[in-house]
Amino acid sequence: MSEELDYFHEDAKEQLQMMESALLDAMDKGSNTEYIGTIFRAMHTIKGVAGMFSFDAIISFTHIAENLMDSVRNGKIVLGENLLMLLLECKDHVNELVNCAVESTDLPPQTLEKDKLLKSTINAYLNNSQAHLTPKESQNIETPNTNLWHISLALKDSFFDSGMDLISIIAFLKRLGTLHKVHPLLEKLPTLETIDPYKPYLSFEIEFEGDVTKETLVEVFEFVEDDIELEVFSVKEFLNTQEEKSIEEVQQIEVSVAQPVESPKIEPLKQELPDKKVTPVSQFLRVDSSKIDILIDTISEMVIANAKINRYVEENSAVELEEISIELSTLLEGLRNNVMNIRMVPVGESFEKFRRVVNDVAYRLGKKINFVIKGGETELDKTVIEKIADPLLHMLRNSVDHGIELPQKRVEQGKSEYGNVELRAYPESGSIVIEIEDDGKGLGLDAILAKAKAKGIITPTQQLSDAEAYKLIFEPGFSTAEVVSDISGRGVGMDVVRKNIEALKGDVELQSYVGKGSCFTIRLPLTLAIIDGFLFQVGKTNYIIPLDMVSEVIEYTQQYHVSMKDSKVFNLRGTLLPFLDVRSYYQEMSCQVCERQNIIVVKYGRHKMGLLVDELLGEYQTVIKPLGKLFVNAPALYGASILGSGEIALIFDIPALFEMVNIIRE
Amino acid sequence: MIFETDSLKIEQVEEVKSQLLAALENEAPMITLDLLYVNKVDLCIIQLFLALQKSTQKKNIQLTLKNCSESFINTLSLSGCSDLLKCSHE
């Protein structure tokens, strides 16, 4: 894809996203001029840029959608619920057209069919709006195919810097009607010997005929409006003015011969335009994310190389080199954090896209939903955000489909007819927590257990804690829906949701109360590339856990020891916590030189546990590398890091570690 | 003079100007621009051709554009310059 096409694609996606947000806002809060303006601008901008690429299908569709929005803007059509739904369909359709254009593929038959259908529906709206106009309003609508326009166009010195080609703009203009004449004025053009090739010298006089308004013609040149001097006028109006002036002149001459006659004056066009949005100087730079990935990979290698230097300094007591090494470590850490920050993006942008899904599902099911997003500013690694989108989508669909009751049922239960669904995100000690909470009917434990037994997921006599019972809904083939719908409830989703979240080294849990609602809690690591780790040794193997999850470290002495049959727990100031003896679990060799044994207290969400380890090596910048196939069956480990010595350290998967300890205890 | 490129745009304008100036300095009675391979041009290049035409007229040099592609002719037509820069199909 060329850079320009790439830009068009990104820009179109942004415009469509803004359009969708405005449509959903209009649904929730009622329409206003701001939302209407946003929807109009989205169609108009996409049409304009598509014109530069000659994407005819997009131009033709967005043109008609723009006309519809123009009528809404002028108050001729009311932006009601049905029209909002139609415009959402239009947004989806334009998205489809854009994708086909960018991929240079022919429009599939169903898209062509949709195109026809939407256009005829829009036309019905437009015709209907005109049928209801008063005769006075009808007069204001310009008569088709009788408008002859004159466009005067002078290029300012900055024109070629705009990056736009006037010929493409004229080509776009031609699509709106008939281009009778383009007359270039060469008076200012120098000879080849003296020309500055980057400076425009030409002006143009254009005669154009088409069923368009003056505003439409001005908007054709919108993308270069700062780089041209433009005058547009209707030839008919101009001639009428001339005629009226002539009559006035005669009358005025009759009244007073001495009074001077004013020549017909064409108002400068820019004064007639509505307030233009002043585009602020952009503080953003659009960068291909793969370039950042390469940068992070390079920094990862630098972190490893730096660890080697540190190791050399330790082994050789090189004082001068040690100072440099410390400075280098500090700089590298700063660089690493800054680069990692580039990858961190607010989750809000991604969450906004779910509003549409919630809205559509609710509409189809006849439910009323008040959907709230909180903590949209919370930042998460871009890769993680992309991968979590599908699981979140599925859970939201589930909440609306199975959680929230129909309005009548809610009212009967003394609830508001509007169901509440809240999607929120917040940081929590090295993790990001995402919660989806609804105030629907909730999940009954009895129903879950009965279903699990019926499906053979658990045995009829199996006893489970509440938390374990709720986890059953993430088992393959489990569905609590009494009626399987096409929206969710096929029983194939929640296990995939859990699998996807676990693949991101996160976990998901459910809390639910019958009649009150449910809350899904997802915990995700901040990033999947480089972390601040805590390095320790057991036997001859090095291990790392994320530093943020280390609550404290204690020497394992008699005071913490608890004797309990078949259970490994320790007493931390009166609280019994489980611990994992890493040496015995991973069958490490015993440590000959260790003077003491330590317990690292690890926290995760509301839970804490201990790891019984040998030597504590301290904080370590950890570049996460995937584990080889040999480690596929190694429990609670998810990656490795290369140390300065060239040795490997294994990185613990904390959610899996907690789960494993619970299983061992049972 | 033959342009062996599909696209002549502002990015090449400096280079094209140098080539045209060199042709002009040859003081040959005729300059022929062979546009066989050229499909895309922008206003910046058309303006340069028009400036060349102004120079050739002053020096009584004949300027000919030949082997113009459909798209080149279409571009000239859109810019209103097809009557100013006549294309020969020879």
mmCIF file with all atom_site columns, N, CA, C and O in Angstrom, chain A residues 155 160 165-167 170-171 174 182 184 186 189-193 195 197-202 204, chain B residues 10 13-14 17 20-21 24 42-44 46-48 50-52 54-55 58-59 75 78-80 84:
data_model
loop_
_atom_site.group_PDB
_atom_site.id
_atom_site.type_symbol
_atom_site.label_atom_id
_atom_site.label_alt_id
_atom_site.label_comp_id
_atom_site.label_asym_id
_atom_site.label_entity_id
_atom_site.label_seq_id
_atom_site.pdbx_PDB_ins_code
_atom_site.Cartn_x
_atom_site.Cartn_y
_atom_site.Cartn_z
_atom_site.occupancy
_atom_site.B_iso_or_equiv
_atom_site.pdbx_formal_charge
_atom_site.auth_seq_id
_atom_site.auth_comp_id
_atom_site.auth_asym_id
_atom_site.auth_atom_id
_atom_site.pdbx_PDB_model_num
ATOM 1   N N  . LEU A 1 155 ? -3.740  30.572 -7.608  1.00 0.00 ? 155 LEU A N  1
ATOM 2   C CA . LEU A 1 155 ? -2.936  29.754 -6.699  1.00 0.00 ? 155 LEU A CA 1
ATOM 3   C C  . LEU A 1 155 ? -1.968  30.648 -5.933  1.00 0.00 ? 155 LEU A C  1
ATOM 4   O O  . LEU A 1 155 ? -1.262  31.459 -6.528  1.00 0.00 ? 155 LEU A O  1
ATOM 5   N N  . PHE A 1 160 ? 1.899   24.597 -4.003  1.00 0.00 ? 160 PHE A N  1
ATOM 6   C CA . PHE A 1 160 ? 2.569   23.305 -4.236  1.00 0.00 ? 160 PHE A CA 1
ATOM 7   C C  . PHE A 1 160 ? 3.028   22.663 -2.927  1.00 0.00 ? 160 PHE A C  1
ATOM 8   O O  . PHE A 1 160 ? 3.233   21.454 -2.866  1.00 0.00 ? 160 PHE A O  1
ATOM 9   N N  . ASP A 1 165 ? -2.770  18.140 -5.779  1.00 0.00 ? 165 ASP A N  1
ATOM 10  C CA . ASP A 1 165 ? -2.636  18.457 -7.188  1.00 0.00 ? 165 ASP A CA 1
ATOM 11  C C  . ASP A 1 165 ? -3.957  19.040 -7.680  1.00 0.00 ? 165 ASP A C  1
ATOM 12  O O  . ASP A 1 165 ? -5.009  18.403 -7.556  1.00 0.00 ? 165 ASP A O  1
ATOM 13  N N  . LEU A 1 166 ? -3.888  20.226 -8.241  1.00 0.00 ? 166 LEU A N  1
ATOM 14  C CA . LEU A 1 166 ? -5.107  20.902 -8.685  1.00 0.00 ? 166 LEU A CA 1
ATOM 15  C C  . LEU A 1 166 ? -5.858  20.067 -9.720  1.00 0.00 ? 166 LEU A C  1
ATOM 16  O O  . LEU A 1 166 ? -7.093  20.080 -9.774  1.00 0.00 ? 166 LEU A O  1
ATOM 17  N N  . ILE A 1 167 ? -5.116  19.315 -10.520 1.00 0.00 ? 167 ILE A N  1
ATOM 18  C CA . ILE A 1 167 ? -5.768  18.545 -11.587 1.00 0.00 ? 167 ILE A CA 1
ATOM 19  C C  . ILE A 1 167 ? -6.689  17.480 -10.987 1.00 0.00 ? 167 ILE A C  1
ATOM 20  O O  . ILE A 1 167 ? -7.781  17.239 -11.493 1.00 0.00 ? 167 ILE A O  1
ATOM 21  N N  . ILE A 1 170 ? -9.789  19.274 -9.962  1.00 0.00 ? 170 ILE A N  1
ATOM 22  C CA . ILE A 1 170 ? -10.657 19.589 -11.109 1.00 0.00 ? 170 ILE A CA 1
ATOM 23  C C  . ILE A 1 170 ? -11.346 18.305 -11.594 1.00 0.00 ? 170 ILE A C  1
ATOM 24  O O  . ILE A 1 170 ? -12.520 18.320 -11.968 1.00 0.00 ? 170 ILE A O  1
ATOM 25  N N  . ALA A 1 171 ? -10.594 17.192 -11.564 1.00 0.00 ? 171 ALA A N  1
ATOM 26  C CA . ALA A 1 171 ? -11.190 15.910 -11.968 1.00 0.00 ? 171 ALA A CA 1
ATOM 27  C C  . ALA A 1 171 ? -12.363 15.571 -11.059 1.00 0.00 ? 171 ALA A C  1
ATOM 28  O O  . ALA A 1 171 ? -13.394 15.068 -11.509 1.00 0.00 ? 171 ALA A O  1
ATOM 29  N N  . LYS A 1 174 ? -15.322 17.675 -11.902 1.00 0.00 ? 174 LYS A N  1
ATOM 30  C CA . LYS A 1 174 ? -15.973 17.203 -13.131 1.00 0.00 ? 174 LYS A CA 1
ATOM 31  C C  . LYS A 1 174 ? -17.029 16.147 -12.819 1.00 0.00 ? 174 LYS A C  1
ATOM 32  O O  . LYS A 1 174 ? -18.032 16.027 -13.523 1.00 0.00 ? 174 LYS A O  1
ATOM 33  N N  . VAL A 1 182 ? -12.139 25.100 -18.917 1.00 0.00 ? 182 VAL A N  1
ATOM 34  C CA . VAL A 1 182 ? -11.098 25.468 -17.945 1.00 0.00 ? 182 VAL A CA 1
ATOM 35  C C  . VAL A 1 182 ? -10.122 26.362 -18.710 1.00 0.00 ? 182 VAL A C  1
ATOM 36  O O  . VAL A 1 182 ? -9.512  25.936 -19.691 1.00 0.00 ? 182 VAL A O  1
ATOM 37  N N  . PRO A 1 184 ? -6.799  28.511 -18.449 1.00 0.00 ? 184 PRO A N  1
ATOM 38  C CA . PRO A 1 184 ? -5.656  28.935 -17.630 1.00 0.00 ? 184 PRO A CA 1
ATOM 39  C C  . PRO A 1 184 ? -5.192  30.343 -18.013 1.00 0.00 ? 184 PRO A C  1
ATOM 40  O O  . PRO A 1 184 ? -5.167  30.690 -19.194 1.00 0.00 ? 184 PRO A O  1
ATOM 41  N N  . LEU A 1 186 ? -2.064  32.829 -18.162 1.00 0.00 ? 186 LEU A N  1
ATOM 42  C CA . LEU A 1 186 ? -0.607  32.656 -18.151 1.00 0.00 ? 186 LEU A CA 1
ATOM 43  C C  . LEU A 1 186 ? 0.157   33.958 -17.959 1.00 0.00 ? 186 LEU A C  1
ATOM 44  O O  . LEU A 1 186 ? 1.380   33.986 -18.088 1.00 0.00 ? 186 LEU A O  1
ATOM 45  N N  . LEU A 1 189 ? 3.194   33.920 -15.853 1.00 0.00 ? 189 LEU A N  1
ATOM 46  C CA . LEU A 1 189 ? 4.140   32.810 -16.054 1.00 0.00 ? 189 LEU A CA 1
ATOM 47  C C  . LEU A 1 189 ? 5.440   33.330 -16.696 1.00 0.00 ? 189 LEU A C  1
ATOM 48  O O  . LEU A 1 189 ? 5.408   33.924 -17.772 1.00 0.00 ? 189 LEU A O  1
ATOM 49  N N  . PRO A 1 190 ? 6.598   33.105 -16.055 1.00 0.00 ? 190 PRO A N  1
ATOM 50  C CA . PRO A 1 190 ? 7.863   33.540 -16.671 1.00 0.00 ? 190 PRO A CA 1
ATOM 51  C C  . PRO A 1 190 ? 8.361   32.509 -17.695 1.00 0.00 ? 190 PRO A C  1
ATOM 52  O O  . PRO A 1 190 ? 7.728   31.472 -17.890 1.00 0.00 ? 190 PRO A O  1
ATOM 53  N N  . THR A 1 191 ? 9.504   32.785 -18.263 1.00 0.00 ? 191 THR A N  1
ATOM 54  C CA . THR A 1 191 ? 10.099  31.805 -19.178 1.00 0.00 ? 191 THR A CA 1
ATOM 55  C C  . THR A 1 191 ? 10.810  30.735 -18.359 1.00 0.00 ? 191 THR A C  1
ATOM 56  O O  . THR A 1 191 ? 10.984  30.867 -17.143 1.00 0.00 ? 191 THR A O  1
ATOM 57  N N  . LEU A 1 192 ? 11.233  29.689 -19.075 1.00 0.00 ? 192 LEU A N  1
ATOM 58  C CA . LEU A 1 192 ? 11.867  28.565 -18.384 1.00 0.00 ? 192 LEU A CA 1
ATOM 59  C C  . LEU A 1 192 ? 13.134  28.999 -17.641 1.00 0.00 ? 192 LEU A C  1
ATOM 60  O O  . LEU A 1 192 ? 13.425  28.515 -16.553 1.00 0.00 ? 192 LEU A O  1
ATOM 61  N N  . GLU A 1 193 ? 13.873  29.945 -18.244 1.00 0.00 ? 193 GLU A N  1
ATOM 62  C CA . GLU A 1 193 ? 15.145  30.362 -17.655 1.00 0.00 ? 193 GLU A CA 1
ATOM 63  C C  . GLU A 1 193 ? 14.958  31.003 -16.281 1.00 0.00 ? 193 GLU A C  1
ATOM 64  O O  . GLU A 1 193 ? 15.822  30.891 -15.404 1.00 0.00 ? 193 GLU A O  1
ATOM 65  N N  . ILE A 1 195 ? 12.032  30.749 -14.290 1.00 0.00 ? 195 ILE A N  1
ATOM 66  C CA . ILE A 1 195 ? 10.943  30.207 -13.451 1.00 0.00 ? 195 ILE A CA 1
ATOM 67  C C  . ILE A 1 195 ? 11.486  29.551 -12.177 1.00 0.00 ? 195 ILE A C  1
ATOM 68  O O  . ILE A 1 195 ? 12.546  28.908 -12.192 1.00 0.00 ? 195 ILE A O  1
ATOM 69  N N  . PRO A 1 197 ? 10.549  26.633 -10.169 1.00 0.00 ? 197 PRO A N  1
ATOM 70  C CA . PRO A 1 197 ? 9.627   25.522 -10.482 1.00 0.00 ? 197 PRO A CA 1
ATOM 71  C C  . PRO A 1 197 ? 8.704   25.147 -9.336  1.00 0.00 ? 197 PRO A C  1
ATOM 72  O O  . PRO A 1 197 ? 7.731   24.436 -9.541  1.00 0.00 ? 197 PRO A O  1
ATOM 73  N N  . TYR A 1 198 ? 9.015   25.603 -8.120  1.00 0.00 ? 198 TYR A N  1
ATOM 74  C CA . TYR A 1 198 ? 8.171   25.251 -6.981  1.00 0.00 ? 198 TYR A CA 1
ATOM 75  C C  . TYR A 1 198 ? 7.113   26.327 -6.672  1.00 0.00 ? 198 TYR A C  1
ATOM 76  O O  . TYR A 1 198 ? 6.396   26.228 -5.684  1.00 0.00 ? 198 TYR A O  1
ATOM 77  N N  . LYS A 1 199 ? 7.071   27.340 -7.531  1.00 0.00 ? 199 LYS A N  1
ATOM 78  C CA . LYS A 1 199 ? 6.123   28.430 -7.291  1.00 0.00 ? 199 LYS A CA 1
ATOM 79  C C  . LYS A 1 199 ? 5.025   28.403 -8.361  1.00 0.00 ? 199 LYS A C  1
ATOM 80  O O  . LYS A 1 199 ? 5.338   28.297 -9.545  1.00 0.00 ? 199 LYS A O  1
ATOM 81  N N  . PRO A 1 200 ? 3.763   28.472 -7.957  1.00 0.00 ? 200 PRO A N  1
ATOM 82  C CA . PRO A 1 200 ? 2.700   28.472 -8.975  1.00 0.00 ? 200 PRO A CA 1
ATOM 83  C C  . PRO A 1 200 ? 2.504   29.875 -9.575  1.00 0.00 ? 200 PRO A C  1
ATOM 84  O O  . PRO A 1 200 ? 2.502   30.862 -8.836  1.00 0.00 ? 200 PRO A O  1
ATOM 85  N N  . TYR A 1 201 ? 2.338   29.929 -10.873 1.00 0.00 ? 201 TYR A N  1
ATOM 86  C CA . TYR A 1 201 ? 2.152   31.225 -11.546 1.00 0.00 ? 201 TYR A CA 1
ATOM 87  C C  . TYR A 1 201 ? 0.791   31.306 -12.235 1.00 0.00 ? 201 TYR A C  1
ATOM 88  O O  . TYR A 1 201 ? 0.432   32.329 -12.790 1.00 0.00 ? 201 TYR A O  1
ATOM 89  N N  . LEU A 1 202 ? 0.067   30.174 -12.261 1.00 0.00 ? 202 LEU A N  1
ATOM 90  C CA . LEU A 1 202 ? -1.141  30.130 -13.076 1.00 0.00 ? 202 LEU A CA 1
ATOM 91  C C  . LEU A 1 202 ? -2.394  30.512 -12.275 1.00 0.00 ? 202 LEU A C  1
ATOM 92  O O  . LEU A 1 202 ? -2.444  30.336 -11.067 1.00 0.00 ? 202 LEU A O  1
ATOM 93  N N  . PHE A 1 204 ? -6.876  30.259 -12.908 1.00 0.00 ? 204 PHE A N  1
ATOM 94  C CA . PHE A 1 204 ? -7.837  29.543 -13.761 1.00 0.00 ? 204 PHE A CA 1
ATOM 95  C C  . PHE A 1 204 ? -9.216  30.183 -13.664 1.00 0.00 ? 204 PHE A C  1
ATOM 96  O O  . PHE A 1 204 ? -9.649  30.597 -12.584 1.00 0.00 ? 204 PHE A O  1
ATOM 97  N N  . ILE B 2 10  ? 6.037   16.862 -9.072  1.00 0.00 ? 10  ILE B N  1
ATOM 98  C CA . ILE B 2 10  ? 6.820   17.918 -8.418  1.00 0.00 ? 10  ILE B CA 1
ATOM 99  C C  . ILE B 2 10  ? 8.162   17.400 -7.890  1.00 0.00 ? 10  ILE B C  1
ATOM 100 O O  . ILE B 2 10  ? 9.154   18.117 -7.878  1.00 0.00 ? 10  ILE B O  1
ATOM 101 N N  . VAL B 2 13  ? 10.572  17.883 -10.604 1.00 0.00 ? 13  VAL B N  1
ATOM 102 C CA . VAL B 2 13  ? 10.495  19.125 -11.376 1.00 0.00 ? 13  VAL B CA 1
ATOM 103 C C  . VAL B 2 13  ? 11.880  19.791 -11.562 1.00 0.00 ? 13  VAL B C  1
ATOM 104 O O  . VAL B 2 13  ? 12.172  20.331 -12.638 1.00 0.00 ? 13  VAL B O  1
ATOM 105 N N  . GLU B 2 14  ? 12.698  19.720 -10.534 1.00 0.00 ? 14  GLU B N  1
ATOM 106 C CA . GLU B 2 14  ? 14.028  20.323 -10.619 1.00 0.00 ? 14  GLU B CA 1
ATOM 107 C C  . GLU B 2 14  ? 14.849  19.658 -11.723 1.00 0.00 ? 14  GLU B C  1
ATOM 108 O O  . GLU B 2 14  ? 15.469  20.314 -12.556 1.00 0.00 ? 14  GLU B O  1
ATOM 109 N N  . LYS B 2 17  ? 13.477  20.441 -15.144 1.00 0.00 ? 17  LYS B N  1
ATOM 110 C CA . LYS B 2 17  ? 13.843  21.813 -15.544 1.00 0.00 ? 17  LYS B CA 1
ATOM 111 C C  . LYS B 2 17  ? 15.273  21.834 -16.104 1.00 0.00 ? 17  LYS B C  1
ATOM 112 O O  . LYS B 2 17  ? 15.525  22.454 -17.151 1.00 0.00 ? 17  LYS B O  1
ATOM 113 N N  . LEU B 2 20  ? 15.277  20.383 -19.564 1.00 0.00 ? 20  LEU B N  1
ATOM 114 C CA . LEU B 2 20  ? 14.664  21.282 -20.553 1.00 0.00 ? 20  LEU B CA 1
ATOM 115 C C  . LEU B 2 20  ? 15.582  22.468 -20.849 1.00 0.00 ? 20  LEU B C  1
ATOM 116 O O  . LEU B 2 20  ? 15.712  22.903 -22.002 1.00 0.00 ? 20  LEU B O  1
ATOM 117 N N  . LEU B 2 21  ? 16.233  22.977 -19.797 1.00 0.00 ? 21  LEU B N  1
ATOM 118 C CA . LEU B 2 21  ? 17.170  24.105 -19.998 1.00 0.00 ? 21  LEU B CA 1
ATOM 119 C C  . LEU B 2 21  ? 18.324  23.685 -20.907 1.00 0.00 ? 21  LEU B C  1
ATOM 120 O O  . LEU B 2 21  ? 18.733  24.432 -21.802 1.00 0.00 ? 21  LEU B O  1
ATOM 121 N N  . LEU B 2 24  ? 17.176  23.627 -24.339 1.00 0.00 ? 24  LEU B N  1
ATOM 122 C CA . LEU B 2 24  ? 16.992  24.998 -24.828 1.00 0.00 ? 24  LEU B CA 1
ATOM 123 C C  . LEU B 2 24  ? 18.338  25.616 -25.207 1.00 0.00 ? 24  LEU B C  1
ATOM 124 O O  . LEU B 2 24  ? 18.454  26.341 -26.204 1.00 0.00 ? 24  LEU B O  1
ATOM 125 N N  . ASP B 2 42  ? 1.678   16.277 -13.052 1.00 0.00 ? 42  ASP B N  1
ATOM 126 C CA . ASP B 2 42  ? 0.894   17.180 -12.209 1.00 0.00 ? 42  ASP B CA 1
ATOM 127 C C  . ASP B 2 42  ? 1.014   18.612 -12.745 1.00 0.00 ? 42  ASP B C  1
ATOM 128 O O  . ASP B 2 42  ? 1.720   18.870 -13.736 1.00 0.00 ? 42  ASP B O  1
ATOM 129 N N  . LEU B 2 43  ? 0.331   19.509 -12.067 1.00 0.00 ? 43  LEU B N  1
ATOM 130 C CA . LEU B 2 43  ? 0.284   20.892 -12.552 1.00 0.00 ? 43  LEU B CA 1
ATOM 131 C C  . LEU B 2 43  ? 1.665   21.524 -12.566 1.00 0.00 ? 43  LEU B C  1
ATOM 132 O O  . LEU B 2 43  ? 1.979   22.356 -13.418 1.00 0.00 ? 43  LEU B O  1
ATOM 133 N N  . CYS B 2 44  ? 2.504   21.115 -11.643 1.00 0.00 ? 44  CYS B N  1
ATOM 134 C CA . CYS B 2 44  ? 3.844   21.675 -11.535 1.00 0.00 ? 44  CYS B CA 1
ATOM 135 C C  . CYS B 2 44  ? 4.645   21.413 -12.831 1.00 0.00 ? 44  CYS B C  1
ATOM 136 O O  . CYS B 2 44  ? 5.355   22.295 -13.340 1.00 0.00 ? 44  CYS B O  1
ATOM 137 N N  . ILE B 2 46  ? 3.242   20.579 -15.807 1.00 0.00 ? 46  ILE B N  1
ATOM 138 C CA . ILE B 2 46  ? 2.560   21.253 -16.930 1.00 0.00 ? 46  ILE B CA 1
ATOM 139 C C  . ILE B 2 46  ? 2.985   22.721 -16.981 1.00 0.00 ? 46  ILE B C  1
ATOM 140 O O  . ILE B 2 46  ? 3.268   23.275 -18.051 1.00 0.00 ? 46  ILE B O  1
ATOM 141 N N  . GLN B 2 47  ? 3.066   23.342 -15.813 1.00 0.00 ? 47  GLN B N  1
ATOM 142 C CA . GLN B 2 47  ? 3.500   24.747 -15.731 1.00 0.00 ? 47  GLN B CA 1
ATOM 143 C C  . GLN B 2 47  ? 4.913   24.904 -16.302 1.00 0.00 ? 47  GLN B C  1
ATOM 144 O O  . GLN B 2 47  ? 5.209   25.870 -17.017 1.00 0.00 ? 47  GLN B O  1
ATOM 145 N N  . LEU B 2 48  ? 5.749   23.903 -16.027 1.00 0.00 ? 48  LEU B N  1
ATOM 146 C CA . LEU B 2 48  ? 7.126   23.942 -16.533 1.00 0.00 ? 48  LEU B CA 1
ATOM 147 C C  . LEU B 2 48  ? 7.148   23.833 -18.060 1.00 0.00 ? 48  LEU B C  1
ATOM 148 O O  . LEU B 2 48  ? 7.899   24.544 -18.745 1.00 0.00 ? 48  LEU B O  1
ATOM 149 N N  . LEU B 2 50  ? 4.767   24.785 -19.996 1.00 0.00 ? 50  LEU B N  1
ATOM 150 C CA . LEU B 2 50  ? 4.251   26.061 -20.523 1.00 0.00 ? 50  LEU B CA 1
ATOM 151 C C  . LEU B 2 50  ? 5.349   27.139 -20.498 1.00 0.00 ? 50  LEU B C  1
ATOM 152 O O  . LEU B 2 50  ? 5.445   27.969 -21.411 1.00 0.00 ? 50  LEU B O  1
ATOM 153 N N  . ALA B 2 51  ? 6.175   27.102 -19.451 1.00 0.00 ? 51  ALA B N  1
ATOM 154 C CA . ALA B 2 51  ? 7.289   28.060 -19.357 1.00 0.00 ? 51  ALA B CA 1
ATOM 155 C C  . ALA B 2 51  ? 8.300   27.798 -20.481 1.00 0.00 ? 51  ALA B C  1
ATOM 156 O O  . ALA B 2 51  ? 8.854   28.736 -21.079 1.00 0.00 ? 51  ALA B O  1
ATOM 157 N N  . LEU B 2 52  ? 8.511   26.503 -20.757 1.00 0.00 ? 52  LEU B N  1
ATOM 158 C CA . LEU B 2 52  ? 9.410   26.146 -21.872 1.00 0.00 ? 52  LEU B CA 1
ATOM 159 C C  . LEU B 2 52  ? 8.839   26.681 -23.185 1.00 0.00 ? 52  LEU B C  1
ATOM 160 O O  . LEU B 2 52  ? 9.574   27.230 -24.017 1.00 0.00 ? 52  LEU B O  1
ATOM 161 N N  . LYS B 2 54  ? 6.994   29.232 -23.593 1.00 0.00 ? 54  LYS B N  1
ATOM 162 C CA . LYS B 2 54  ? 7.193   30.685 -23.624 1.00 0.00 ? 54  LYS B CA 1
ATOM 163 C C  . LYS B 2 54  ? 8.613   31.008 -24.094 1.00 0.00 ? 54  LYS B C  1
ATOM 164 O O  . LYS B 2 54  ? 8.839   31.912 -24.912 1.00 0.00 ? 54  LYS B O  1
ATOM 165 N N  . SER B 2 55  ? 9.570   30.227 -23.569 1.00 0.00 ? 55  SER B N  1
ATOM 166 C CA . SER B 2 55  ? 10.976  30.446 -23.953 1.00 0.00 ? 55  SER B CA 1
ATOM 167 C C  . SER B 2 55  ? 11.211  30.111 -25.429 1.00 0.00 ? 55  SER B C  1
ATOM 168 O O  . SER B 2 55  ? 11.896  30.839 -26.150 1.00 0.00 ? 55  SER B O  1
ATOM 169 N N  . LYS B 2 58  ? 9.960   32.738 -27.737 1.00 0.00 ? 58  LYS B N  1
ATOM 170 C CA . LYS B 2 58  ? 10.846  33.917 -27.781 1.00 0.00 ? 58  LYS B CA 1
ATOM 171 C C  . LYS B 2 58  ? 12.041  33.664 -28.680 1.00 0.00 ? 58  LYS B C  1
ATOM 172 O O  . LYS B 2 58  ? 12.561  34.554 -29.324 1.00 0.00 ? 58  LYS B O  1
ATOM 173 N N  . LYS B 2 59  ? 12.495  32.420 -28.687 1.00 0.00 ? 59  LYS B N  1
ATOM 174 C CA . LYS B 2 59  ? 13.716  32.090 -29.437 1.00 0.00 ? 59  LYS B CA 1
ATOM 175 C C  . LYS B 2 59  ? 13.426  31.489 -30.808 1.00 0.00 ? 59  LYS B C  1
ATOM 176 O O  . LYS B 2 59  ? 14.330  30.975 -31.472 1.00 0.00 ? 59  LYS B O  1
ATOM 177 N N  . THR B 2 75  ? -5.123  14.690 -18.700 1.00 0.00 ? 75  THR B N  1
ATOM 178 C CA . THR B 2 75  ? -4.644  15.631 -17.673 1.00 0.00 ? 75  THR B CA 1
ATOM 179 C C  . THR B 2 75  ? -4.529  17.041 -18.264 1.00 0.00 ? 75  THR B C  1
ATOM 180 O O  . THR B 2 75  ? -4.931  18.024 -17.627 1.00 0.00 ? 75  THR B O  1
ATOM 181 N N  . LEU B 2 78  ? -7.968  18.494 -18.551 1.00 0.00 ? 78  LEU B N  1
ATOM 182 C CA . LEU B 2 78  ? -8.523  18.937 -17.262 1.00 0.00 ? 78  LEU B CA 1
ATOM 183 C C  . LEU B 2 78  ? -7.929  20.264 -16.804 1.00 0.00 ? 78  LEU B C  1
ATOM 184 O O  . LEU B 2 78  ? -8.595  21.078 -16.186 1.00 0.00 ? 78  LEU B O  1
ATOM 185 N N  . SER B 2 79  ? -6.653  20.448 -17.136 1.00 0.00 ? 79  SER B N  1
ATOM 186 C CA . SER B 2 79  ? -5.995  21.693 -16.715 1.00 0.00 ? 79  SER B CA 1
ATOM 187 C C  . SER B 2 79  ? -6.277  22.840 -17.692 1.00 0.00 ? 79  SER B C  1
ATOM 188 O O  . SER B 2 79  ? -5.848  23.959 -17.475 1.00 0.00 ? 79  SER B O  1
ATOM 189 N N  . GLY B 2 80  ? -6.998  22.508 -18.749 1.00 0.00 ? 80  GLY B N  1
ATOM 190 C CA . GLY B 2 80  ? -7.320  23.525 -19.754 1.00 0.00 ? 80  GLY B CA 1
ATOM 191 C C  . GLY B 2 80  ? -6.153  23.847 -20.663 1.00 0.00 ? 80  GLY B C  1
ATOM 192 O O  . GLY B 2 80  ? -6.174  24.853 -21.388 1.00 0.00 ? 80  GLY B O  1
ATOM 193 N N  . LEU B 2 84  ? -3.073  24.675 -25.552 1.00 0.00 ? 84  LEU B N  1
ATOM 194 C CA . LEU B 2 84  ? -1.794  25.395 -25.485 1.00 0.00 ? 84  LEU B CA 1
ATOM 195 C C  . LEU B 2 84  ? -0.624  24.463 -25.799 1.00 0.00 ? 84  LEU B C  1
ATOM 196 O O  . LEU B 2 84  ? 0.321   24.845 -26.489 1.00 0.00 ? 84  LEU B O  1
#
